[in-house]
Short mmCIF file of C-alpha atoms in Angstrom, two decimals:
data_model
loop_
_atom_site.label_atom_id
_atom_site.label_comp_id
_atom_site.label_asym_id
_atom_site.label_seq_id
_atom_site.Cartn_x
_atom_site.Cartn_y
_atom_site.Cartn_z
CA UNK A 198 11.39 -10.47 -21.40
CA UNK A 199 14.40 -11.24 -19.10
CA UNK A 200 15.89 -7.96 -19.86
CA UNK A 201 12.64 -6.39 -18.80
CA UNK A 202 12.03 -8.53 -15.72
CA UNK A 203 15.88 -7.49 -14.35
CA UNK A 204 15.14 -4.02 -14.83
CA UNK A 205 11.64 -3.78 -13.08
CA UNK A 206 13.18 -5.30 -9.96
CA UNK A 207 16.15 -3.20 -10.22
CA UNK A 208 14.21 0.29 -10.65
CA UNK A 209 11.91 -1.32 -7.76
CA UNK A 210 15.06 -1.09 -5.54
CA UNK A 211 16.17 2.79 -5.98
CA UNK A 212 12.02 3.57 -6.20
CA UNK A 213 11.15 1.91 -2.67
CA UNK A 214 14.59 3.22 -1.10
CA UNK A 215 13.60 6.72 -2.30
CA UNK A 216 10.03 6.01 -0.77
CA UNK A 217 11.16 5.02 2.42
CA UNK A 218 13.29 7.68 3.21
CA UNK A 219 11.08 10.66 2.13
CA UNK A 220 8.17 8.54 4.29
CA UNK A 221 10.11 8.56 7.08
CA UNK A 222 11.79 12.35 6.69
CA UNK A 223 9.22 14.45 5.12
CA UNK A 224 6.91 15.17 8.10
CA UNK A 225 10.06 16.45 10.06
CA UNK A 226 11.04 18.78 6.71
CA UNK A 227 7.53 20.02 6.73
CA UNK A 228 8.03 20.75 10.74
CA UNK A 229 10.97 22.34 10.35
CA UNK A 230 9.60 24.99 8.24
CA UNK A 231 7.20 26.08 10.74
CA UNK A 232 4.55 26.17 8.46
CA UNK A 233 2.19 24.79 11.47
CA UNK A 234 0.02 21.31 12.07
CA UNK A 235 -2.81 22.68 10.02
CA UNK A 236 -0.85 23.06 6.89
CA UNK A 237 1.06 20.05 7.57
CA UNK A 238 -2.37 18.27 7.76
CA UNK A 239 -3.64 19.82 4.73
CA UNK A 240 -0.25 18.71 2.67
CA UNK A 241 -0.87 14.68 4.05
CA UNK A 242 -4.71 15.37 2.87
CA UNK A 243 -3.87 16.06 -0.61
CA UNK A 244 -1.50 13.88 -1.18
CA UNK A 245 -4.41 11.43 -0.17
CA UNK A 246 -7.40 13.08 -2.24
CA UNK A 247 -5.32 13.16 -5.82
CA UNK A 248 -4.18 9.65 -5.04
CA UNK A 249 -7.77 8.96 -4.39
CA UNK A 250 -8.82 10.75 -7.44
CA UNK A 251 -5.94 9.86 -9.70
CA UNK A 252 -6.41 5.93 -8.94
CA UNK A 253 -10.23 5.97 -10.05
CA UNK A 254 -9.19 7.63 -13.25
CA UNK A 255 -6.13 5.96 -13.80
CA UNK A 256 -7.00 2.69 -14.02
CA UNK A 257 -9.01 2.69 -16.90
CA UNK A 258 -6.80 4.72 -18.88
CA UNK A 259 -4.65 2.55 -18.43
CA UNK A 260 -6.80 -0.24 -19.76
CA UNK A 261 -7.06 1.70 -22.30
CA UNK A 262 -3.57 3.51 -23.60
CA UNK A 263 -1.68 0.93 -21.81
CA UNK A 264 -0.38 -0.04 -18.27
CA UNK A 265 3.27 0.17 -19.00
CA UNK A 266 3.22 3.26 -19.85
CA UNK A 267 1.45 4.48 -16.68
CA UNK A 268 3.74 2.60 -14.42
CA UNK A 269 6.55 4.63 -16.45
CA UNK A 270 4.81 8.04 -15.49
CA UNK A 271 3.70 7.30 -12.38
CA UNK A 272 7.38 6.61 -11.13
CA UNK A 273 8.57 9.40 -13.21
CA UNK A 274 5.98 11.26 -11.00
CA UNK A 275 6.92 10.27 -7.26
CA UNK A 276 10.48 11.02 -8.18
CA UNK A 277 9.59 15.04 -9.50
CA UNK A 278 7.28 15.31 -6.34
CA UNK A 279 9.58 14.29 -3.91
CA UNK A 280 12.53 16.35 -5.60
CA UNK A 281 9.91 19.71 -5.82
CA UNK A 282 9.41 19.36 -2.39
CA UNK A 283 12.85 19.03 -1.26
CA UNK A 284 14.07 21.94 -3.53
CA UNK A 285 11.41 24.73 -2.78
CA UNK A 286 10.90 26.16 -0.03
CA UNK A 287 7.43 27.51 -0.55
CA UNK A 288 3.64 26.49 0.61
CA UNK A 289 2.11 26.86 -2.64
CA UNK A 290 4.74 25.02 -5.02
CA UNK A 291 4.36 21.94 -1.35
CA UNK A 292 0.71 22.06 -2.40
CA UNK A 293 1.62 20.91 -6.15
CA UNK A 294 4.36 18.53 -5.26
CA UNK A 295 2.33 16.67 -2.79
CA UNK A 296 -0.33 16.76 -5.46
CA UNK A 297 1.79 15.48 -8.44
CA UNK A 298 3.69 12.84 -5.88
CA UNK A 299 -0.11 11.51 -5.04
CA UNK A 300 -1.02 10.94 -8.55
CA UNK A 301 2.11 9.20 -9.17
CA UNK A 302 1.27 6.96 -6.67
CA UNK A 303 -1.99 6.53 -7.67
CA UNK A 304 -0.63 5.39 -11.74
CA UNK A 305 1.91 3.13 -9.77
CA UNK A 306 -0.64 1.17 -7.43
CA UNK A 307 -2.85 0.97 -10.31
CA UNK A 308 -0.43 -0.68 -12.72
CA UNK A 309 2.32 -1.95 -10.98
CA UNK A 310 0.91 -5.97 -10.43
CA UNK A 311 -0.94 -5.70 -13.71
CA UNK A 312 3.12 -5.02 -15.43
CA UNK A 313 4.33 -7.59 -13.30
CA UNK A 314 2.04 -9.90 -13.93
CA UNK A 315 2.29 -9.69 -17.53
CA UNK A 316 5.99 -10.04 -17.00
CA UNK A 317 5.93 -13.05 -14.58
CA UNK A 318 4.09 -16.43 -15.95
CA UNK A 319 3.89 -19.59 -14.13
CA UNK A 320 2.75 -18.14 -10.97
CA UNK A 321 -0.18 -18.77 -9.27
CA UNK A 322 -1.18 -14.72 -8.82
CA UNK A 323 -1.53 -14.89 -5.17
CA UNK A 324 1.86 -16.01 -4.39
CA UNK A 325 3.05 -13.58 -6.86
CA UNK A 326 1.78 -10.33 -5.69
CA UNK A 327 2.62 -11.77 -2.09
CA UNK A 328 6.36 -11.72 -2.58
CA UNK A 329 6.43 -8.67 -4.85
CA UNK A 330 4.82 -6.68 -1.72
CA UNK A 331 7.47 -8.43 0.24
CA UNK A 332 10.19 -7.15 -1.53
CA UNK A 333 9.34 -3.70 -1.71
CA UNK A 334 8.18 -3.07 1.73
CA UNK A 335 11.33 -4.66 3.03
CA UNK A 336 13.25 -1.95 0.68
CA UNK A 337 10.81 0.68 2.23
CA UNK A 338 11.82 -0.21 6.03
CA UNK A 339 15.44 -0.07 4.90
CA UNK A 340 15.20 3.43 3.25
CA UNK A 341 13.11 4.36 6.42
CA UNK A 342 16.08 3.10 8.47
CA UNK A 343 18.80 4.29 6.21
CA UNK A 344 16.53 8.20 7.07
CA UNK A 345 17.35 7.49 10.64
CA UNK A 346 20.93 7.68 10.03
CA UNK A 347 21.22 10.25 7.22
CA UNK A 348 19.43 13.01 8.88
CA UNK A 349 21.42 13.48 11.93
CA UNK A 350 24.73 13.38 9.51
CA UNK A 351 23.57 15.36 6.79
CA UNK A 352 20.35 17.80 7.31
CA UNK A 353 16.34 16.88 6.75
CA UNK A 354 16.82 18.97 3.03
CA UNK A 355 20.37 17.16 2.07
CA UNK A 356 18.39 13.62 3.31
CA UNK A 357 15.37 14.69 1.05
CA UNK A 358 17.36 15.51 -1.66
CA UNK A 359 19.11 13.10 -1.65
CA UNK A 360 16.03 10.61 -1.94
CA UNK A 361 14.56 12.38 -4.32
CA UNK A 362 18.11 12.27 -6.75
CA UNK A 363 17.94 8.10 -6.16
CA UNK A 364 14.38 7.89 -6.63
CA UNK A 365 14.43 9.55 -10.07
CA UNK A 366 17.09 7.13 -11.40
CA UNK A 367 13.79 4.48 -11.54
CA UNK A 368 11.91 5.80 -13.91
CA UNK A 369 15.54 5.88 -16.22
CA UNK A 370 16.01 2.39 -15.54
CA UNK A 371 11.91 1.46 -16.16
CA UNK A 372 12.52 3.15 -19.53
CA UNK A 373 13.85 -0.38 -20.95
CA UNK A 374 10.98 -2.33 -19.45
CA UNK A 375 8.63 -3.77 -22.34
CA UNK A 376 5.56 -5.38 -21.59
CA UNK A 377 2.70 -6.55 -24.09
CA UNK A 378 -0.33 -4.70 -22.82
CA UNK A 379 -3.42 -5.90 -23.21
CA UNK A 380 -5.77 -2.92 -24.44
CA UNK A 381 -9.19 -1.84 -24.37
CA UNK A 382 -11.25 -0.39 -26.98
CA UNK A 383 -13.20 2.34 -25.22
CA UNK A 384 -13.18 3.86 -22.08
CA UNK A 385 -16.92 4.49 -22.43
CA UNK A 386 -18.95 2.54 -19.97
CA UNK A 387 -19.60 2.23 -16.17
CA UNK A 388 -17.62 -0.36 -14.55
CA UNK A 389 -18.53 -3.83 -14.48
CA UNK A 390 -20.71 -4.84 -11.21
CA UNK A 391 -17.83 -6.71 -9.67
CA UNK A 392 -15.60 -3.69 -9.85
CA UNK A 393 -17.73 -1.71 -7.43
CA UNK A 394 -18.06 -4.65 -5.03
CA UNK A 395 -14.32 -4.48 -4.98
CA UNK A 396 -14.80 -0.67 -3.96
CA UNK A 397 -16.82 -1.17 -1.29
CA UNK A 398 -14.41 -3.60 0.27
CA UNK A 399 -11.50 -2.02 -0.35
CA UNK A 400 -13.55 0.99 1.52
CA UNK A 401 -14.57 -1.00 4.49
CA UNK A 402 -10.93 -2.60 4.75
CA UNK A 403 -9.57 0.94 4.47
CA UNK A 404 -11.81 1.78 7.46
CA UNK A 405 -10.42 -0.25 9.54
CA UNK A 406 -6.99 0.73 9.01
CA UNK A 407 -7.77 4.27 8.92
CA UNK A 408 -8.44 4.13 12.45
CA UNK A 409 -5.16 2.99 14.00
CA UNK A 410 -2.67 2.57 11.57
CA UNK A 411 -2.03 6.62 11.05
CA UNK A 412 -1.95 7.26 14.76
CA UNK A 413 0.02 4.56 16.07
CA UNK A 414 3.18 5.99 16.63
CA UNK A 415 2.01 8.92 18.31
CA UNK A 416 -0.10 7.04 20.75
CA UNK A 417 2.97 4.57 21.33
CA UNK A 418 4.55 8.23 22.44
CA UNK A 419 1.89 9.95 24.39
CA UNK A 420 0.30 6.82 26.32
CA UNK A 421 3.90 5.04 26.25
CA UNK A 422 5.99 7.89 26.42
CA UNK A 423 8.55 6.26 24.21
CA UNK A 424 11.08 8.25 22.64
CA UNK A 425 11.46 9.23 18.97
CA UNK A 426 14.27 6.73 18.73
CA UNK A 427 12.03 3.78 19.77
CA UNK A 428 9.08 5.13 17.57
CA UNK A 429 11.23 5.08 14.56
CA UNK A 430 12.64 1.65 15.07
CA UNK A 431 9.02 0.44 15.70
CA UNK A 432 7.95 2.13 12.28
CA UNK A 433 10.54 0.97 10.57
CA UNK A 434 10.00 -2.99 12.20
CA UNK A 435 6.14 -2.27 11.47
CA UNK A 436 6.98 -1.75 7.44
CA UNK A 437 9.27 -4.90 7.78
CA UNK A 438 6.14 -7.38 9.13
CA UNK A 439 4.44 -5.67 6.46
CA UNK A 440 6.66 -7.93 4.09
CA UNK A 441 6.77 -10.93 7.07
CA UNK A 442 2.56 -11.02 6.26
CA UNK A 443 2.90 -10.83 2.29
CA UNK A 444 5.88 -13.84 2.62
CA UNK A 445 3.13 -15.94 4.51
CA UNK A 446 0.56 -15.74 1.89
CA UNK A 447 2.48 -18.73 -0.18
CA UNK A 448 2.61 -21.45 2.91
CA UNK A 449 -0.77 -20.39 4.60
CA UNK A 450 -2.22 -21.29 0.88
CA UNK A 451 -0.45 -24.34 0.40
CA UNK A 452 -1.81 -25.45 3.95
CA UNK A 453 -5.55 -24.21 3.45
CA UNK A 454 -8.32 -22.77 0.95
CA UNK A 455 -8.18 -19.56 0.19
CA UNK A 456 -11.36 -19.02 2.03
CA UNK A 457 -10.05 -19.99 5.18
CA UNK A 458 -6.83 -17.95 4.62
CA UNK A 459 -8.90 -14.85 4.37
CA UNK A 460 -11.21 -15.90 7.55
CA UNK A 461 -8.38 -16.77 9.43
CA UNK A 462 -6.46 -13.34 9.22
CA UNK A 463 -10.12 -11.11 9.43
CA UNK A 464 -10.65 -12.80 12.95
CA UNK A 465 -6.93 -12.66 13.85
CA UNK A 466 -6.96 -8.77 12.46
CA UNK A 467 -9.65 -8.48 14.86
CA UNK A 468 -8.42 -10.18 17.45
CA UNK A 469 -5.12 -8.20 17.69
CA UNK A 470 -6.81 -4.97 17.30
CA UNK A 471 -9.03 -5.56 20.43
CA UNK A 472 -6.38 -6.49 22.54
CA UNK A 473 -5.27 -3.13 22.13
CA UNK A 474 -7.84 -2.53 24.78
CA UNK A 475 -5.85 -4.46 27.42
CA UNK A 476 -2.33 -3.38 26.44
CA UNK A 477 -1.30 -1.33 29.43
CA UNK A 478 2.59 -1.89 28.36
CA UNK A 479 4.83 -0.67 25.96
CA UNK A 480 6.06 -3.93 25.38
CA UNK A 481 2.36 -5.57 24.89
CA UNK A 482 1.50 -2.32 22.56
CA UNK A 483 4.50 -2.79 20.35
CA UNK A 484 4.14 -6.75 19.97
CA UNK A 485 0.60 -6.48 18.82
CA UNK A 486 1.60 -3.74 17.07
CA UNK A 487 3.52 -5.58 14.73
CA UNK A 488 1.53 -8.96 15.15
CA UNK A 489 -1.68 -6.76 13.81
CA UNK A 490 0.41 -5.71 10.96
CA UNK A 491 1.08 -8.96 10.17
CA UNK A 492 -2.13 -10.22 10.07
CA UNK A 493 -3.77 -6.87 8.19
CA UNK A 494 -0.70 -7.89 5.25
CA UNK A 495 -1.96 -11.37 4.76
CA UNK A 496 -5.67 -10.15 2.97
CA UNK A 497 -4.75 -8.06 0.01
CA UNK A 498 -2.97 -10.04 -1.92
CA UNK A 499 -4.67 -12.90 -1.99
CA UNK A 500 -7.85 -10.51 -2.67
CA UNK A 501 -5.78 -9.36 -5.49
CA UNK A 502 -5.09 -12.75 -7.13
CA UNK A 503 -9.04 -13.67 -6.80
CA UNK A 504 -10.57 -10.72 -8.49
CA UNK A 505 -7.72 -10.61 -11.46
CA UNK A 506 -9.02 -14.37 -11.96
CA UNK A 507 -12.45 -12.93 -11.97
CA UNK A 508 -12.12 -9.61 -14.74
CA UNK A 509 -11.06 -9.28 -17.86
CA UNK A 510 -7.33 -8.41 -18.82
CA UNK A 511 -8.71 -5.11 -19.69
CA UNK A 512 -10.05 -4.09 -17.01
CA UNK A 513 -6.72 -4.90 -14.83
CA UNK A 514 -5.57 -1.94 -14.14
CA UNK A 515 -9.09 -0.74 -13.76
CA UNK A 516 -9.55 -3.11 -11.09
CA UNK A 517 -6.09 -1.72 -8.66
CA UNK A 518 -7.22 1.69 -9.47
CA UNK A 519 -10.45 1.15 -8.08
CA UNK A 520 -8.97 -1.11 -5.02
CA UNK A 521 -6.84 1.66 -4.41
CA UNK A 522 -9.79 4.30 -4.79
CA UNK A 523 -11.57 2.65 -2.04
CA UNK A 524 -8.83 2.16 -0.07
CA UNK A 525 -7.99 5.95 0.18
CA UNK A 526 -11.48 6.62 0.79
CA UNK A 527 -11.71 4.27 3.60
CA UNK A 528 -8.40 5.38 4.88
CA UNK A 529 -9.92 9.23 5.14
CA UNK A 530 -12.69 8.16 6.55
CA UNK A 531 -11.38 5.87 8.95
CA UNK A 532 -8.72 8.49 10.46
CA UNK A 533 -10.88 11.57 10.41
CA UNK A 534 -13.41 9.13 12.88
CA UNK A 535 -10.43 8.04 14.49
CA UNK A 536 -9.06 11.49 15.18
CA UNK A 537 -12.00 12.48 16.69
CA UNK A 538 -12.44 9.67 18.77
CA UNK A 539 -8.62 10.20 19.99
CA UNK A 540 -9.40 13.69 20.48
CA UNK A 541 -12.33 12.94 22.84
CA UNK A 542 -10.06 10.04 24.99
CA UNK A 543 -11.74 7.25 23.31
CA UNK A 544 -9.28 5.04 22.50
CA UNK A 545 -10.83 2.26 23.90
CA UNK A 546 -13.91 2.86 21.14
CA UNK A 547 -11.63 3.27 18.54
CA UNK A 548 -9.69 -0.45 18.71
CA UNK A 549 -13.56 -1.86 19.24
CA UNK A 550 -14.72 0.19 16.11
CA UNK A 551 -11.67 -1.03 13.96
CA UNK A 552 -12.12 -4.51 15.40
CA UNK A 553 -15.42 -4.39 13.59
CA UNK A 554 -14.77 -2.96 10.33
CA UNK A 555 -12.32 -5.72 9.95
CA UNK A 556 -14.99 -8.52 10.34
CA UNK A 557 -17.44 -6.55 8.49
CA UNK A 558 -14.69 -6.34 5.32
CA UNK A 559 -14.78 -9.70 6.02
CA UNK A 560 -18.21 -10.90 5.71
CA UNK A 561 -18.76 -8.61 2.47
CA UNK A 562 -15.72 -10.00 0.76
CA UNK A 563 -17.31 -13.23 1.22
CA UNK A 564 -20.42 -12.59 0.30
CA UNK A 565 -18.99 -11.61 -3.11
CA UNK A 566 -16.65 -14.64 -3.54
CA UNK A 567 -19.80 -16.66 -2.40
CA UNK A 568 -21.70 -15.23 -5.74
CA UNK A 569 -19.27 -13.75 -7.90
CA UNK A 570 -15.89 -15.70 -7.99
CA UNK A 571 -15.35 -18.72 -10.07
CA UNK A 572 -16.33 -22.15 -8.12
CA UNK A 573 -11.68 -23.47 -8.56
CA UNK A 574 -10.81 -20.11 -7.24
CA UNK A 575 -11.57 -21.89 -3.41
CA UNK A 576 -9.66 -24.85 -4.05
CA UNK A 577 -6.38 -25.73 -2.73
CA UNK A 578 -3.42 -25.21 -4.80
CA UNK A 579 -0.87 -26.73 -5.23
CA UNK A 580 1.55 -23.88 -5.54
CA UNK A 581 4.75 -26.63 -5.66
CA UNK A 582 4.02 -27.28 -9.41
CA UNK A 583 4.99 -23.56 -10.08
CA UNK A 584 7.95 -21.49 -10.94
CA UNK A 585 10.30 -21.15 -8.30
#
């Protein structure tokens, strides 16, 4: 079990590197093709549809074959995508990488916490999947970072393939990870009531993200005017309070309920995202920027912890594939509306709209707590008896 724990978290470091360079570098490959916005576009939309797609389906296979072995494919997966697309230089063959990387992703979201989690013991699930998203999205911002200096010295393809090369050398080192799955029977059956509750929140939630996350960069350079050099140090810092949000899970629950946790960050989420309205500097955009981040990190994985107290261990992995199902969906949604809105000079409209879907999450994830959720889950806990 040791030897398996030191290898997850040592794969986890060449995997989210990998990630955070190609994030950070692949829309300026794609550009520098000339293939055009539209295709661009149209790449970024099918990456999101097969995760979409792959995540609903993936998760109960992998209740049912095994979620090890999906987390070893799925990495296996991100690494061949990201490699296809740095070695070919053709639309079609972009099409299938972008396709195969978004499925990967899609087996990774969907098994990832379940592995670790049969891995880990001793940890109150909330605090776990807290720091694990920590980890990796402060190894994201310092691939993103590490982009920022490799592309100017070696070339967007040499940077790409050179992600791509590190990124593969996960799913060798996740070969040696062994985990004790627990298994279902039969994927025949709808799933369980609670599971499509978790859907529709993880839709709503993925609404209000949709909105602003995808766009803030470029409206930190057209209403700003800041400089790609800024924009990419504010991404980069954005990924970073990412992990600052997840890290604050542990105290926040150790001080309060998880109830009032979750309440506290909707309204602050809110809050944040309104006072977009007022931000007439670049300073005041950026600083909410990354205080909205923040607050947006603190929700999931404490909404994580709850419902894998409320399923059964075979249904895990069903459970992240359909959180990350819904999530997709509402992310489509969410920036297609957002787009729009942009489009038309609404910005105003769209901060007010997200402000809303974030309360609305909100309400509906209490609601189900409220009727589904065990009666202990919304007790304090007293996290100091665990692991450390």
């Amino acid at each position: 079990m040791r030897t398996a724990i030191i290898c997850y978290f040592a794969s986890e470091l060449f995997l989210s590197w990998g990630i955070g360079v190609v994030q950070y570098a692949q829309p300026f490959y794609y550009a520098s093709m000339h293939i055009g916005d539209q295709n661009i576009g149209y790449l970024f939309a099918v990456n999101g549809i097969f995760g979409g797609l792959g995540a609903f389906v993936a998760g109960p296979v992998a209740d049912r074959v095994g979620a090890t072995r999906l987390f070893k494919l799925g990495t296996l997966l991100i690494g061949v995508g990201a490699a296809a697309t740095a070695f070919f230089y053709s639309l079609p063959l972009w099409f299938l990488a972008t396709a195969v990387s978004g499925i990967g992703g899609a087996m990774l979201a969907s098994t990832e916490n379940v592995v670790l989690n049969l891995l880990v013991t001793g940890f109150e699930k909330s605090h776990l999947i807290s720091r694990f998203t920590a980890f990796y999205m402060v190894i994201i911002g310092i691939g993103a970072m590490s982009a920022g200096w490799l592309v100017p010295k070696f070339g967007l393809q040499s940077t790409m393939i050179i992600a791509a090369v590190v990124t593969l050398i996960a799913p060798i080192i996740r070969a040696f990870v062994r985990a004790s799955d627990t298994r279902r029977e039969s994927l025949r059956g709808l799933p369980m009531k609670l599971l499509t509750q978790m859907a529709v929140y993880a839709v709503l939630f993925g609404v209000a993200g949709g909105l602003f996350n995808p766009f803030a960069t470029l409206l930190l350079s057209e209403r700003h005017h800041a400089s790609t050099a800024v924009t990419s140090i504010v991404y980069a810092i954005g990924l970073f309070m990412v992990a600052v949000g997840s890290y604050l899970v542990r105290p926040l629950l150790r001080k309060m309920r998880h109830g009032s946790t979750l309440v506290m960050s909707y309204l602050l989420s809110a809050a944040f995202t309104v006072a977009f309205v007022a931000a007439t500097t670049t300073a005041a955009f950026v600083g909410l920027y990354f205080l909205l981040t923040i607050a947006t990190a603190i929700p999931q994985p404490i909404v994580d912890g709850l419902f894998l107290d409320a399923v059964s261990p075979t249904e895990f992995s069903q459970m992240f594939g359909t959180r990350v199902f819904g999530t997709r969906v509402g992310n489509a949604i969410g920036s297609s509306v957002g787009g729009g809105l942009l489009k038309g000079n609404h910005f105003d409209w769209v901060m007010l709209l997200s402000a809303a879907m974030f309360l609305i999450a909100g309400l509906y994830l209490g609601m189900i707590r409220r009727r589904r959720t065990r009666p202990q889950s919304d007790q304090p806990v007293d996290l100091s008896k665990t692991r450390p």
